[in-house]
Amino acid sequence: MPGSIIPITVRESLTQTAQRAVLCLPLRVDDETVRVLAVGDVTGRVFDGVERRLLEAFADQAAVTLHLSDLHQRTRKQLTQTQIVLAVSQSVGAVPHPSGILRRTLRELGRSLGADMAGAWLLESGLRMCRGLRRLRGHDGRHRATRKRRCPS
């Protein structure tokens, strides 16, 4: 494409090949260029109108396919995030006591992140003691809660 800017890394890699004739076509979706298709050949090659039209048709199809693939990946990521939020919400809603809600939230949070530990500390009113609500995974793979400790100053 006349006037196109080729990145230095691409230009350097092209200088190490015999390809000197390059046809670049934008891959567009809704008038937005999402990628570029480049076809190269040896010095002296001239891409005629038939080849250009064929590559343009391919570029149009490739752009749509790549765009759909991107949408699919974003949708899968959003689905995973929604499933995590749903699991935490269902777990929290099943327990009426606040400490039980926090324990279940920590468990689901730790599980969704693949963490060995998730924790929170609650200050007990009138005392300088904190009650730990951490969920630790022991050597046997079972979870255990922590004990009361003096609050950090």
Short mmCIF file of C-alpha atoms in Angstrom, two decimals:
data_model
loop_
_atom_site.label_atom_id
_atom_site.label_comp_id
_atom_site.label_asym_id
_atom_site.label_seq_id
_atom_site.Cartn_x
_atom_site.Cartn_y
_atom_site.Cartn_z
CA MET A 1 0.00 0.00 0.00
CA PRO A 2 1.61 3.26 -1.06
CA GLY A 3 2.54 5.43 1.88
CA SER A 4 2.25 2.56 4.39
CA ILE A 5 4.68 2.54 7.29
CA ILE A 6 6.41 -0.78 7.84
CA PRO A 7 7.69 -1.33 11.40
CA ILE A 8 11.49 -1.56 11.70
CA THR A 9 11.39 -5.17 12.95
CA VAL A 10 9.32 -6.25 9.95
CA ARG A 11 11.52 -4.29 7.56
CA GLU A 12 14.67 -5.90 9.02
CA SER A 13 13.23 -9.42 8.70
CA LEU A 14 12.19 -8.71 5.09
CA THR A 15 15.71 -7.60 4.18
CA GLN A 16 16.97 -11.05 5.16
CA THR A 17 14.71 -12.79 2.61
CA ALA A 18 14.53 -12.81 -1.17
CA GLN A 19 11.05 -11.29 -1.00
CA ARG A 20 11.03 -7.83 -2.54
CA ALA A 21 7.56 -7.75 -4.06
CA VAL A 22 4.95 -7.44 -1.31
CA LEU A 23 1.21 -6.92 -1.55
CA CYS A 24 -0.40 -5.74 1.71
CA LEU A 25 -4.15 -5.61 2.22
CA PRO A 26 -6.00 -4.31 5.27
CA LEU A 27 -8.26 -6.74 7.13
CA ARG A 28 -11.26 -4.54 7.91
CA VAL A 29 -14.38 -5.00 9.98
CA ASP A 30 -16.93 -2.19 9.83
CA ASP A 31 -14.40 0.21 8.25
CA GLU A 32 -11.88 -0.48 11.03
CA THR A 33 -8.56 -2.08 10.11
CA VAL A 34 -8.00 -4.90 12.60
CA ARG A 35 -4.97 -6.57 10.99
CA VAL A 36 -3.00 -6.60 7.74
CA LEU A 37 -2.51 -9.43 5.26
CA ALA A 38 0.86 -9.41 3.48
CA VAL A 39 1.87 -11.65 0.57
CA GLY A 40 5.44 -11.57 -0.62
CA ASP A 41 7.38 -12.89 -3.59
CA VAL A 42 10.77 -12.47 -5.22
CA THR A 43 12.00 -9.29 -6.81
CA GLY A 44 10.30 -8.46 -10.08
CA ARG A 45 6.95 -10.02 -9.26
CA VAL A 46 3.97 -7.90 -10.20
CA PHE A 47 0.61 -8.74 -8.64
CA ASP A 48 -2.07 -8.35 -11.31
CA GLY A 49 -5.70 -7.29 -10.87
CA VAL A 50 -7.03 -10.87 -10.70
CA GLU A 51 -4.61 -11.79 -7.90
CA ARG A 52 -5.39 -8.59 -6.04
CA ARG A 53 -9.18 -9.21 -6.24
CA LEU A 54 -8.66 -12.80 -5.07
CA LEU A 55 -6.57 -11.61 -2.12
CA GLU A 56 -9.12 -8.90 -1.31
CA ALA A 57 -11.89 -11.54 -1.15
CA PHE A 58 -9.69 -13.69 1.08
CA ALA A 59 -8.84 -10.66 3.25
CA ASP A 60 -12.56 -9.87 3.69
CA GLN A 61 -13.29 -13.43 4.84
CA ALA A 62 -10.20 -13.57 7.06
CA ALA A 63 -11.17 -10.27 8.72
CA VAL A 64 -14.65 -11.57 9.58
CA THR A 65 -13.24 -14.87 10.86
CA LEU A 66 -10.62 -13.17 13.05
CA HIS A 67 -13.22 -10.72 14.36
CA LEU A 68 -15.56 -13.57 15.30
CA SER A 69 -12.67 -15.36 17.01
CA ASP A 70 -11.90 -12.23 19.04
CA LEU A 71 -15.57 -11.90 20.01
CA HIS A 72 -15.66 -15.57 21.03
CA GLN A 73 -12.60 -15.14 23.28
CA ARG A 74 -14.07 -12.03 24.93
CA THR A 75 -17.40 -13.81 25.45
CA ARG A 76 -15.67 -16.82 27.06
CA LYS A 77 -13.75 -14.50 29.41
CA GLN A 78 -16.96 -12.67 30.37
CA LEU A 79 -18.71 -16.01 30.91
CA THR A 80 -15.95 -17.17 33.25
CA GLN A 81 -16.15 -13.92 35.22
CA THR A 82 -19.93 -14.18 35.42
CA GLN A 83 -19.69 -17.79 36.63
CA ILE A 84 -17.30 -16.72 39.41
CA VAL A 85 -19.65 -13.93 40.51
CA LEU A 86 -22.61 -16.34 40.41
CA ALA A 87 -20.76 -18.98 42.47
CA VAL A 88 -19.82 -16.40 45.12
CA SER A 89 -23.35 -14.95 45.16
CA GLN A 90 -24.98 -18.37 45.53
CA SER A 91 -22.55 -19.35 48.26
CA VAL A 92 -23.07 -16.09 50.15
CA GLY A 93 -26.83 -16.28 49.86
CA ALA A 94 -26.95 -19.77 51.39
CA VAL A 95 -25.63 -18.66 54.82
CA PRO A 96 -27.48 -16.17 57.05
CA HIS A 97 -24.65 -15.31 59.54
CA PRO A 98 -22.14 -12.62 58.46
CA SER A 99 -19.06 -14.63 59.46
CA GLY A 100 -20.38 -17.62 57.52
CA ILE A 101 -20.99 -15.39 54.51
CA LEU A 102 -17.42 -14.07 54.72
CA ARG A 103 -15.97 -17.59 55.09
CA ARG A 104 -17.87 -18.83 52.05
CA THR A 105 -16.92 -15.73 50.08
CA LEU A 106 -13.25 -16.30 50.95
CA ARG A 107 -13.51 -19.98 50.00
CA GLU A 108 -15.07 -19.20 46.62
CA LEU A 109 -12.64 -16.35 46.00
CA GLY A 110 -9.65 -18.57 46.82
CA ARG A 111 -11.05 -21.41 44.72
CA SER A 112 -11.73 -19.16 41.71
CA LEU A 113 -8.19 -17.72 41.88
CA GLY A 114 -6.54 -21.09 42.51
CA ALA A 115 -5.05 -19.66 45.73
CA ASP A 116 -3.87 -21.70 48.71
CA MET A 117 -5.13 -19.03 51.08
CA ALA A 118 -7.72 -16.26 51.18
CA GLY A 119 -8.14 -14.26 54.36
CA ALA A 120 -9.81 -11.48 56.28
CA TRP A 121 -9.59 -10.31 59.88
CA LEU A 122 -12.54 -9.04 61.92
CA LEU A 123 -11.99 -6.74 64.88
CA GLU A 124 -13.98 -7.93 67.88
CA SER A 125 -15.69 -4.96 69.51
CA GLY A 126 -14.26 -3.76 72.82
CA LEU A 127 -11.23 -6.04 72.55
CA ARG A 128 -7.85 -5.59 70.97
CA MET A 129 -8.27 -9.03 69.40
CA CYS A 130 -8.90 -9.96 65.80
CA ARG A 131 -10.70 -13.07 64.75
CA GLY A 132 -9.13 -14.61 61.70
CA LEU A 133 -11.39 -15.83 58.97
CA ARG A 134 -8.63 -17.06 56.71
CA ARG A 135 -9.05 -20.33 54.95
CA LEU A 136 -5.73 -22.15 54.69
CA ARG A 137 -5.13 -25.32 52.74
CA GLY A 138 -3.00 -27.71 54.78
CA HIS A 139 -0.57 -30.38 53.59
CA ASP A 140 -3.44 -32.87 53.45
CA GLY A 141 -5.42 -30.56 51.12
CA ARG A 142 -8.10 -29.85 53.76
CA HIS A 143 -9.01 -26.31 54.77
CA ARG A 144 -8.71 -25.09 58.32
CA ALA A 145 -9.59 -21.81 59.99
CA THR A 146 -7.13 -19.73 62.02
CA ARG A 147 -7.36 -18.71 65.69
CA LYS A 148 -7.83 -15.38 67.48
CA ARG A 149 -4.77 -13.14 67.58
CA ARG A 150 -3.86 -9.72 68.94
CA CYS A 151 -4.65 -7.10 66.31
CA PRO A 152 -1.72 -5.46 64.58
CA SER A 153 -1.19 -1.87 65.76
#
